Every structure is written in structure tokens, then in C-alpha cells.
PDB file of C-alpha atoms in Angstrom:
ATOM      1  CA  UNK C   1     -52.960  42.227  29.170  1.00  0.00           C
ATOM      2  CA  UNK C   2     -51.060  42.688  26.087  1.00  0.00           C
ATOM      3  CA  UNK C   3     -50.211  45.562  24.305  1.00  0.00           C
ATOM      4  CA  UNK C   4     -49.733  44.743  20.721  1.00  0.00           C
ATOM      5  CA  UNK C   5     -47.589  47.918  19.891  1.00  0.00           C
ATOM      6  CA  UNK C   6     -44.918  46.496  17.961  1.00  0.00           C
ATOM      7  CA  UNK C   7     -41.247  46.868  19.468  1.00  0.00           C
ATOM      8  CA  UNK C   8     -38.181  44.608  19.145  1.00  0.00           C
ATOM      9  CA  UNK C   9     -35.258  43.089  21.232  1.00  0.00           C
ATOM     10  CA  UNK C  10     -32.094  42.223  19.875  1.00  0.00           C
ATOM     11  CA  UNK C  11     -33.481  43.185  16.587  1.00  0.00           C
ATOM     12  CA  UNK C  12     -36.278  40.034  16.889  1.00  0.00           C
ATOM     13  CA  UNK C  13     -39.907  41.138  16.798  1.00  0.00           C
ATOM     14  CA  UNK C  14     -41.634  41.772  19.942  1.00  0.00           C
ATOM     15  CA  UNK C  15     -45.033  43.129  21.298  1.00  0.00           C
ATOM     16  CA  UNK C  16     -45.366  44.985  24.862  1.00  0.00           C
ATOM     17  CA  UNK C  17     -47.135  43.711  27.527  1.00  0.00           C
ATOM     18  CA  UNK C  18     -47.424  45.095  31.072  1.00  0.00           C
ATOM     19  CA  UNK C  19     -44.889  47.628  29.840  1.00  0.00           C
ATOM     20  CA  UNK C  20     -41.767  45.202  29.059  1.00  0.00           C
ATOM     21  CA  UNK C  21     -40.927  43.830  26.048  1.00  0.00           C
ATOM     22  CA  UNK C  22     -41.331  40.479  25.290  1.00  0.00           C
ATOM     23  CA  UNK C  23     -39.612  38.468  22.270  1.00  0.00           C
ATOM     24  CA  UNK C  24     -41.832  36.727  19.761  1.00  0.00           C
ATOM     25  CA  UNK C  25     -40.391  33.863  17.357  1.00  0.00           C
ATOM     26  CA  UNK C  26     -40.998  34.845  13.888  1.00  0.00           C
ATOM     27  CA  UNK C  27     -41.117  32.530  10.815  1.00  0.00           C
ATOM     28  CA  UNK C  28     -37.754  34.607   9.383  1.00  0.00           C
ATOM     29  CA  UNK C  29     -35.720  34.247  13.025  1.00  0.00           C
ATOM     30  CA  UNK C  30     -36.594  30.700  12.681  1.00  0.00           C
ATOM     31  CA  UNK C  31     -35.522  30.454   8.841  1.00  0.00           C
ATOM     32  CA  UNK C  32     -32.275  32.368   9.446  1.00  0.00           C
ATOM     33  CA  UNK C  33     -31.520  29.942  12.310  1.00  0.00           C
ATOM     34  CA  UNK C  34     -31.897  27.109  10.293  1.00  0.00           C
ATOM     35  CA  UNK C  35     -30.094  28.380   7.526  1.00  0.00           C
ATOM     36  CA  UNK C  36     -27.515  29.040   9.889  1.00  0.00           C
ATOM     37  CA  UNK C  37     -27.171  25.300  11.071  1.00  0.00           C
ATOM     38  CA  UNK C  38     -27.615  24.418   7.289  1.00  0.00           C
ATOM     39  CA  UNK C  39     -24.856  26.400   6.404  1.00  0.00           C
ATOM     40  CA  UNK C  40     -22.742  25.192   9.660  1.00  0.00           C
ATOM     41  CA  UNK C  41     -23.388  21.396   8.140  1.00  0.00           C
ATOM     42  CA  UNK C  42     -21.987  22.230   4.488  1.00  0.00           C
ATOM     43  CA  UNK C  43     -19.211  23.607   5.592  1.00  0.00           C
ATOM     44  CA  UNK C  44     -18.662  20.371   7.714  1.00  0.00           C
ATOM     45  CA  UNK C  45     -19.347  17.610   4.917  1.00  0.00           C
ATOM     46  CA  UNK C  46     -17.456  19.634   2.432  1.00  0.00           C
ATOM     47  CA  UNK C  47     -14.367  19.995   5.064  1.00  0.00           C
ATOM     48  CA  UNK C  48     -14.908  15.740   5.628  1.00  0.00           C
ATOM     49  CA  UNK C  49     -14.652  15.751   1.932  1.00  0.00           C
ATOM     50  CA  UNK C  50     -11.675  17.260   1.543  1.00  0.00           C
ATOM     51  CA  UNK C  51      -9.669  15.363   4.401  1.00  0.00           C
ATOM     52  CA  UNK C  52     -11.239  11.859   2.444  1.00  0.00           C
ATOM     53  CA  UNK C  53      -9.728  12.889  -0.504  1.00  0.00           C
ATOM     54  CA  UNK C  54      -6.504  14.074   0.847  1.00  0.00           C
ATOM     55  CA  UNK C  55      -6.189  10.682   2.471  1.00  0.00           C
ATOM     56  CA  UNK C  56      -6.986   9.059  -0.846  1.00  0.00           C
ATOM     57  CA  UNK C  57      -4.362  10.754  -2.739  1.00  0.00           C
ATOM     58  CA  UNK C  58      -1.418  10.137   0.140  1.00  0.00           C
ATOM     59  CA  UNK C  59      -2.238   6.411   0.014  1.00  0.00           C
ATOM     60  CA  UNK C  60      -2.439   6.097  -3.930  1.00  0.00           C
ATOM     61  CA  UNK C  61       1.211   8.139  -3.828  1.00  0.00           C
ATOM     62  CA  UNK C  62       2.319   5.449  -1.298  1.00  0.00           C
ATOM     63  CA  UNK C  63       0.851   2.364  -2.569  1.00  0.00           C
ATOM     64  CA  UNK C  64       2.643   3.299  -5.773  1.00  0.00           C
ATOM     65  CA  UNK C  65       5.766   4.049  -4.861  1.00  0.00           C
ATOM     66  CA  UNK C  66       5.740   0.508  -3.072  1.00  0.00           C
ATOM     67  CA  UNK C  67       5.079  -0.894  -6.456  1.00  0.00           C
ATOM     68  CA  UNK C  68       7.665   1.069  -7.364  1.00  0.00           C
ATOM     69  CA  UNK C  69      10.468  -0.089  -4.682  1.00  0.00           C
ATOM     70  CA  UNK C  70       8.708  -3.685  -5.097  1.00  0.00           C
ATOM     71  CA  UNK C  71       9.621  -3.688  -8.467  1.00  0.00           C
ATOM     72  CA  UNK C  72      13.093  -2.520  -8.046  1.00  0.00           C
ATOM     73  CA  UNK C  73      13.480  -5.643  -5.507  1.00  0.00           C
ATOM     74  CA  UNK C  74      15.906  -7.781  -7.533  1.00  0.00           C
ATOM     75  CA  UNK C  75      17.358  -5.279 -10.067  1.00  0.00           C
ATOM     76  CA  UNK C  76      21.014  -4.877  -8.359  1.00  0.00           C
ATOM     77  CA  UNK C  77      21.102  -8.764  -7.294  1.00  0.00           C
ATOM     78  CA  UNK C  78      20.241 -10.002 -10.880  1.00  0.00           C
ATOM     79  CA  UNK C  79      22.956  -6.888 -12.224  1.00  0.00           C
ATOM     80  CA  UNK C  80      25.695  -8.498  -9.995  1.00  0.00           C
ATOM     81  CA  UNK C  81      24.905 -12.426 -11.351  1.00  0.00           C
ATOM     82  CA  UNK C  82      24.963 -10.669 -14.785  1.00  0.00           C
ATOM     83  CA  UNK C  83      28.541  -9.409 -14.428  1.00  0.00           C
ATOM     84  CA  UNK C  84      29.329 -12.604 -12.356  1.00  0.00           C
ATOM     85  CA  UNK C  85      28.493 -14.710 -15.638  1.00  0.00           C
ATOM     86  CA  UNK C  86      30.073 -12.393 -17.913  1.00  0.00           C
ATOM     87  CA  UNK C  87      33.333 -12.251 -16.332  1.00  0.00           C
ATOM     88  CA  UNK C  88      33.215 -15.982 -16.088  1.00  0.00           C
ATOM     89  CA  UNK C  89      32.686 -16.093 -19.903  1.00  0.00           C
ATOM     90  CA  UNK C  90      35.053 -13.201 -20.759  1.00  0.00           C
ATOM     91  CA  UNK C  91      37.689 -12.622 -17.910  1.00  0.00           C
ATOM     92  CA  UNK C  92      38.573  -9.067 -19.922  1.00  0.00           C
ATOM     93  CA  UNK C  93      35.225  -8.142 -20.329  1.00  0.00           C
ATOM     94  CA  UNK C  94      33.590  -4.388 -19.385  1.00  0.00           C
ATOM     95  CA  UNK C  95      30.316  -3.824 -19.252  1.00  0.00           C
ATOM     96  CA  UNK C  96      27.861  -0.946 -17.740  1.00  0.00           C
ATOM     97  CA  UNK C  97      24.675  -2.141 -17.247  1.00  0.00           C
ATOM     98  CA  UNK C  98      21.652  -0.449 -15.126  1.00  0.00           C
ATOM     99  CA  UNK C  99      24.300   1.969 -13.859  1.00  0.00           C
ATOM    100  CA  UNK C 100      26.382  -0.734 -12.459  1.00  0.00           C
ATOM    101  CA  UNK C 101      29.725  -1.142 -13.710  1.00  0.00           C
ATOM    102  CA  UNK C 102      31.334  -4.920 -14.442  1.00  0.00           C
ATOM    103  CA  UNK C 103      35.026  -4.566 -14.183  1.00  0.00           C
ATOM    104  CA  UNK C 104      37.200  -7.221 -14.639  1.00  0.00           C
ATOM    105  CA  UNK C 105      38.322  -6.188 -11.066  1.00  0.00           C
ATOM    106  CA  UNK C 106      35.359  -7.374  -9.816  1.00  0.00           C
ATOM    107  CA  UNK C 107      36.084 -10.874 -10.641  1.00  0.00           C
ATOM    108  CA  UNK C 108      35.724 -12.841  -7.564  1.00  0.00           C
ATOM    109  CA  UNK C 109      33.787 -10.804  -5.841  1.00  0.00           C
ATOM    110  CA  UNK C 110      30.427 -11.429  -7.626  1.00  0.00           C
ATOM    111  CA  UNK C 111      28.679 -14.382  -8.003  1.00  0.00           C
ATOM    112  CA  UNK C 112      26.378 -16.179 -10.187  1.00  0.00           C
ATOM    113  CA  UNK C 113      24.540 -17.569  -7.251  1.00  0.00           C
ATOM    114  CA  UNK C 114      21.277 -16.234  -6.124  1.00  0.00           C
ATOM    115  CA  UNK C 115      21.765 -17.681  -2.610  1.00  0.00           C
ATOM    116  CA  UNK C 116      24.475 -15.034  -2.082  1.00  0.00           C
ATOM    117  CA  UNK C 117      22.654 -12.356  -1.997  1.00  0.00           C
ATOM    118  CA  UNK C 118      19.727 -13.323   0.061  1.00  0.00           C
ATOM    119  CA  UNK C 119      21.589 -12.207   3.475  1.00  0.00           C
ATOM    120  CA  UNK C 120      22.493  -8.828   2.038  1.00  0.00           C
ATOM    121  CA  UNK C 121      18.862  -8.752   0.868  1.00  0.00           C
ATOM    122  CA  UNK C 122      16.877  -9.468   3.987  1.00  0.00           C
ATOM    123  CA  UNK C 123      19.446  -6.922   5.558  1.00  0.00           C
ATOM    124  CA  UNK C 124      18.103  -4.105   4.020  1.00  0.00           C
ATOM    125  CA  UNK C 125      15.066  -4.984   4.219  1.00  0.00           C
ATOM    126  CA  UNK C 126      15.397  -5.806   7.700  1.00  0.00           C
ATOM    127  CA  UNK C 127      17.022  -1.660   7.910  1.00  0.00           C
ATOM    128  CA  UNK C 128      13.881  -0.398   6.446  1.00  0.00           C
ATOM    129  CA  UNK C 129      11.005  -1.733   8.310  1.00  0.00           C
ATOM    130  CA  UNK C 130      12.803  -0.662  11.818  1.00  0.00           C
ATOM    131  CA  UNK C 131      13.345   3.042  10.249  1.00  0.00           C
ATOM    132  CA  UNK C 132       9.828   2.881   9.023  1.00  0.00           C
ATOM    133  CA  UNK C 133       8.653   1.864  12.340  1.00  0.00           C
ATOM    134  CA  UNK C 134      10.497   3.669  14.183  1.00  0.00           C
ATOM    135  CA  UNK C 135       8.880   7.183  11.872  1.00  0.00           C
ATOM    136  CA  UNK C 136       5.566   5.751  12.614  1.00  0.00           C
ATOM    137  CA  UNK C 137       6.022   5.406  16.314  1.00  0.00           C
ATOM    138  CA  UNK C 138       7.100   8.407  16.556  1.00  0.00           C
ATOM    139  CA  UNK C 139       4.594  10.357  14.163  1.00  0.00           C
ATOM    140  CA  UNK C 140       1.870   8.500  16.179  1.00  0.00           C
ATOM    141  CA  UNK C 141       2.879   8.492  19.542  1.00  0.00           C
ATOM    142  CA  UNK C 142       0.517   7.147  22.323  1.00  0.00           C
ATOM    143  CA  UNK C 143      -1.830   6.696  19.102  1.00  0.00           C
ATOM    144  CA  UNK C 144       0.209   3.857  17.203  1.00  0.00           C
ATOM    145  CA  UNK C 145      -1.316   0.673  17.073  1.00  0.00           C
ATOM    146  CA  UNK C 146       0.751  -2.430  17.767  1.00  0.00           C
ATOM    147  CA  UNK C 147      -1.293  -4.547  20.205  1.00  0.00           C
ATOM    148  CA  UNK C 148       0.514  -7.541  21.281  1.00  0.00           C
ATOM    149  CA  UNK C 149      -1.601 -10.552  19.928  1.00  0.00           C
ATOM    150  CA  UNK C 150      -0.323  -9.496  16.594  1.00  0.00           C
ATOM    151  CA  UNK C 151       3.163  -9.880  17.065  1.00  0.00           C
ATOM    152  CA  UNK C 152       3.641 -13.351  16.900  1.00  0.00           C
ATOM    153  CA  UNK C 153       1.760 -13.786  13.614  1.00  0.00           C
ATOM    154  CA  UNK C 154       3.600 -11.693  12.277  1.00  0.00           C
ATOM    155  CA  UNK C 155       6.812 -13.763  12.597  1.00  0.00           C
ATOM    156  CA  UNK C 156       4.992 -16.395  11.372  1.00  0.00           C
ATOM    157  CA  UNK C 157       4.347 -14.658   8.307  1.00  0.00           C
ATOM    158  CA  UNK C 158       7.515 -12.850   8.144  1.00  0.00           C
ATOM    159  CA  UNK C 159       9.099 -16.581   8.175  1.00  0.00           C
ATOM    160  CA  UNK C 160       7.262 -17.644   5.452  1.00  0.00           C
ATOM    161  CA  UNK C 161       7.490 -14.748   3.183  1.00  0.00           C
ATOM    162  CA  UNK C 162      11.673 -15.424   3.972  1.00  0.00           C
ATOM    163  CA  UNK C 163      11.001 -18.938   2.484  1.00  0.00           C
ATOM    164  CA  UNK C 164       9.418 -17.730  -0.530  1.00  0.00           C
ATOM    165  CA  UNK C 165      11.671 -14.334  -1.096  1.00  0.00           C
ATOM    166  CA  UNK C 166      14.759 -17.240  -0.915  1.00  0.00           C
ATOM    167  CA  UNK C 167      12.774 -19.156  -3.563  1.00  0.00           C
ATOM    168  CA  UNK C 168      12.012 -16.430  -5.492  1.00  0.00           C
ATOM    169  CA  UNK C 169      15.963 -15.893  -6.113  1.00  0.00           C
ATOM    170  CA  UNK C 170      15.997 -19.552  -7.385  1.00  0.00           C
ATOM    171  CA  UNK C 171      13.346 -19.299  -9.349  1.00  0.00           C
ATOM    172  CA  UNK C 172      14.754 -15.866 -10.847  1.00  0.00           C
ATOM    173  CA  UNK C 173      18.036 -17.614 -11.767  1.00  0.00           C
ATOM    174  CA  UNK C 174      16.170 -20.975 -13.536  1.00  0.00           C
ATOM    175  CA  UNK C 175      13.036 -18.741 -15.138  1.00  0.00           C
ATOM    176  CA  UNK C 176      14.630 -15.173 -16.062  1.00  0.00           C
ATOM    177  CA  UNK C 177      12.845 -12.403 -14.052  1.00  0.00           C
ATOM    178  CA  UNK C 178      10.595 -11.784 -17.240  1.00  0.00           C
ATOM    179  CA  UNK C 179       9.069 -14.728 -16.462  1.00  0.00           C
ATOM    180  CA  UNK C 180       9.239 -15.712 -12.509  1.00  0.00           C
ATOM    181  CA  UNK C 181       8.218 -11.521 -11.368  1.00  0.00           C
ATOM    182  CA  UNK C 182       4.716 -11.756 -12.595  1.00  0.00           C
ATOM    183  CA  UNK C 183       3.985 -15.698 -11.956  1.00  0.00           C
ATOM    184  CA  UNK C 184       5.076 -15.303  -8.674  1.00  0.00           C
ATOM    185  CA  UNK C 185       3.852 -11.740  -7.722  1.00  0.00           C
ATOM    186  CA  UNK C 186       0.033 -12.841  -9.087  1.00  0.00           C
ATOM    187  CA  UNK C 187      -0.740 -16.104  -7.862  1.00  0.00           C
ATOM    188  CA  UNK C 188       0.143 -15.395  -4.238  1.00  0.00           C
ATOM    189  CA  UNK C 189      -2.280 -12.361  -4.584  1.00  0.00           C
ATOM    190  CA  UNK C 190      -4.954 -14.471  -5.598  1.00  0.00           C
ATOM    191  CA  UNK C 191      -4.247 -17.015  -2.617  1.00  0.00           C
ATOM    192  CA  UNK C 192      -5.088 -14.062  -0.442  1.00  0.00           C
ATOM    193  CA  UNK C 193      -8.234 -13.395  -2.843  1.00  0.00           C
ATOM    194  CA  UNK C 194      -9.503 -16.227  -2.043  1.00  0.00           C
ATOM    195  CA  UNK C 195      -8.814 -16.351   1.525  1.00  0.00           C
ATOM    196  CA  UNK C 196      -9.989 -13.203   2.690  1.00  0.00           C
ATOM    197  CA  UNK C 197     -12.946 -13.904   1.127  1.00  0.00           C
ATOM    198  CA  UNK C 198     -13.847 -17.267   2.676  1.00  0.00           C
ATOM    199  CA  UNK C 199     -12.718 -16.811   5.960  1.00  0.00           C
ATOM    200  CA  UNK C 200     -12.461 -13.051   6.449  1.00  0.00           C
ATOM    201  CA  UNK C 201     -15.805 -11.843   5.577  1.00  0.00           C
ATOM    202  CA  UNK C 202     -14.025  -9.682   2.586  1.00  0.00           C
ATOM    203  CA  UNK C 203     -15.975  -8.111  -0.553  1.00  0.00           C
ATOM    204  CA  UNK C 204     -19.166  -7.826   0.718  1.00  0.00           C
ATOM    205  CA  UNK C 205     -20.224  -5.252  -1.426  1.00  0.00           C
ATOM    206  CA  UNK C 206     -21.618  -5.692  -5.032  1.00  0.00           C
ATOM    207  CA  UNK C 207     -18.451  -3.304  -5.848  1.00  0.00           C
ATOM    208  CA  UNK C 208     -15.750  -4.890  -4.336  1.00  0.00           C
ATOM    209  CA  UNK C 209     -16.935  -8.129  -6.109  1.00  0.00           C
ATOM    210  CA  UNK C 210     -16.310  -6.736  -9.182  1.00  0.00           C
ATOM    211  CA  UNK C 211     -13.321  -4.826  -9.350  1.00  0.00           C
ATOM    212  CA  UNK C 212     -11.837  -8.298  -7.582  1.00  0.00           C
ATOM    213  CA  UNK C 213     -13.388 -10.675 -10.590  1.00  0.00           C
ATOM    214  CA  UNK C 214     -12.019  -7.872 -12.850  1.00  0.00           C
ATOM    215  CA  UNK C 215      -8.605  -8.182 -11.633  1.00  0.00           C
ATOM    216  CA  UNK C 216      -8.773 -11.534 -11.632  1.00  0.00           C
ATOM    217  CA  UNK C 217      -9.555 -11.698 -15.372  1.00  0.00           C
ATOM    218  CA  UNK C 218      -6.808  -9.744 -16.345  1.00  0.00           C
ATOM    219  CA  UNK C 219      -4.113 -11.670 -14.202  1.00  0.00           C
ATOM    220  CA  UNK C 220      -5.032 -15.127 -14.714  1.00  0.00           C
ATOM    221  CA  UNK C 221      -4.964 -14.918 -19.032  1.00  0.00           C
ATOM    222  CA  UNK C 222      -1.812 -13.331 -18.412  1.00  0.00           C
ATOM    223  CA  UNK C 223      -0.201 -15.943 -15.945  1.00  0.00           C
ATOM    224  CA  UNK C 224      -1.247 -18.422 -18.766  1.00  0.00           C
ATOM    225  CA  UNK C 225       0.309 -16.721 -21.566  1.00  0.00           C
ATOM    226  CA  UNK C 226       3.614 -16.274 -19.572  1.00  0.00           C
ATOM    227  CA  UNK C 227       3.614 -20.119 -18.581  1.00  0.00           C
ATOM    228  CA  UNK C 228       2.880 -20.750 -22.411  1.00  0.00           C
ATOM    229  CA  UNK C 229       5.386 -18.734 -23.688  1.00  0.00           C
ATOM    230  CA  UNK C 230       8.247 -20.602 -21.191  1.00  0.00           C
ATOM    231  CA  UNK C 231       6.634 -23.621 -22.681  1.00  0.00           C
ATOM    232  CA  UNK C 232       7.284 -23.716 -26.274  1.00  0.00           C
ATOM    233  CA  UNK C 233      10.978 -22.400 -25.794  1.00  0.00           C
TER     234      UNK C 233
END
């Protein structure tokens, strides 16, 4: 038998029967539960939100200030053939250029040839990538990722990129930089374009398509005009 005198337990609604109280669901318990777990949900996707745009705004900051370095690749080589030549020209002269003096004491000790500054080069940049590996071994711990069948590919392709950075210092020296820096920089990009997407399964999305056709019709006019302006010199 049930009493329906009205009572409550735990502040929930609840009727009386065979003198004990006994809990009844009500529409508002079950509304304020849900808007609990709605509320518990927001407060998750908004917290996911934030983390995806921290992440976003780390890699932007370090994808540009590899541009940044990448740009700055040939600067104190090229400064250095610069005073080389000048000397040659001008025993006397002095020059400051990019922050790099030319001093007629230098003479002898620079050179006009690209070659001799590849070792020094691929030193430093030799120095970086162990410091840089080193940070992210130990930032990451038991969580870094460096599984074995990767290694050797990447001395393949550390090989070849030393072929091409040795080019590059040729083709610095017989093209100016003005011209050589973007020629070479683009078209190996779009190599990769291409590859990725024929035998990597890359842009698959409608998006991805076009931001890559995009940036593809602003480098190729521009690898054109460069080659047409070496041209007609």
C-alpha cells in the first residue's frame, strides 16, 4: 500500500509507503541531471578548444621562425665572399656590411669560394639538430618517437639534401642569391607537392586541394618571372 503523503529524501520528491520513504524521479531531478552532464560537456569541448588553439599558435611561432633561420642560411657565407672579392679588388679597402666588418686584415683569410664554407656550414647545422634532439628527448622522455625503421631514410635524405645544400652554394655564387633562394627553395617544394600526393594519399580534402593549387599559382608565375628576368640580362 502506498501512502501518497508527500515527503522528500535528499531534497528529491518522495511519497510514503509502508511507513519509509521512498524516492520518486521527477521530470526537474532528471532536467537538472542532464543539465549537469550538459554543462560537464561544454566545459570539456571549450577546454579541447583552447589546447587546439594553443597548439596552433606554438607551431605558427615555430614554423616561422624556421623561415626565419632558413632565410638567414647563407647571409654570413655570401658576407665573407663579399669581402673576399672586395679585398681582391681593393687590397686597402674597409667595408661594414650586414654587421660584418671587411678589414684589410682579413685578407687571406676569406675566400671567394662557396666550397669553403660548406664544412663550416654543415657543422652548425650538424650542432643544432643534436641540441634540438637532445631538448626533445628529454622534454619527451619515454614518449619521444624515434622508431628505428626511420633512421636509415633519414640518412638517405640527409645525404641528398648535403648534395643539394653544396649545390646551392654554387648556384648562389653563378646566380646571385636574389635569384637562386627562391628558384631553388620553390621547385623542390613542389616536387614534394606532387609526391605526397601521388603516392602518399595527401590532400584528400576539398580544402587542402585548394590552398595547395593556390600556392601553386602564386609560386610558379613567380619562378617564371625570376628565370625571365636572369634571362634578358
Amino acid at each position: 500500500e502506498v501512502d501518497l503523503e508527500a515527503c522528500c529524501v535528499d531534497g528529491a520528491p518522495a511519497v510514503v509507503k509502508d511507513g519509509n520513504a521512498v524516492e520518486v524521479a521527477s521530470d526537474t531531478t532528471a532536467a537538472s541531471t542532464k543539465a549537469g552532464e550538459s554543462a560537464q560537456g561544454s566545459d570539456a569541448s571549450s577546454a579541447a578548444a583552447t589546447a587546439s588553439r594553443a597548439r596552433w599558435a606554438s607551431g605558427f611561432a615555430m614554423a616561422l621562425l624556421a623561415g626565419l633561420l632558413f632565410g638567414w642560411t647563407f647571409d654570413m657565407p655570401i658576407l665573407l665572399m663579399q669581402c673576399a672579392k672586395a679585398l681582391k679588388e681593393d687590397p686597402k679597402s674597409s667595408t661594414e656590411d650586414g654587421g660584418v666588418g671587411c678589414h684589410p686584415s682579413m685578407r687571406g683569410h676569406v675566400s671567394e669560394n662557396p666550397f669553403n664554407y660548406v664544412f663550416s656550414h654543415f657543422c652548425g647545422i650538424a650542432l643544432t639538430a643534436v641540441v634540438v634532439l637532445a631538448t626533445y628527448i628529454v622534454v619527451r622522455r619515454e614518449r619521444a618517437y624515434m622508431p628505428r625503421e626511420i633512421v636509415m631514410p633519414s640518412v638517405l635524405s640527409g645525404v641528398m639534401w648535403g648534395v643539394a645544400q653544396a649545390a646551392w652554394f654554387e648556384a648562389n655564387n653563378l646566380l646571385s642569391v636574389s635569384i637562386a633562394f627562391p628558384v631553388i627553395s620553390t621547385l623542390p617544394g613542389m616536387v614534394a607537392l606532387f609526391v605526397g600526393f601521388m603516392f602518399f594519399g595527401e590532400f584528400r580534402s576539398k580544402r587542402s586541394r585548394v590552398f595547395a593549387l593556390v600556392g601553386l599559382g602564386l609560386r610558379v608565375p613567380g619562378v617564371i618571372l625570376i628565370a625571365l628576368s636572369n634571362g634578358s640580362q
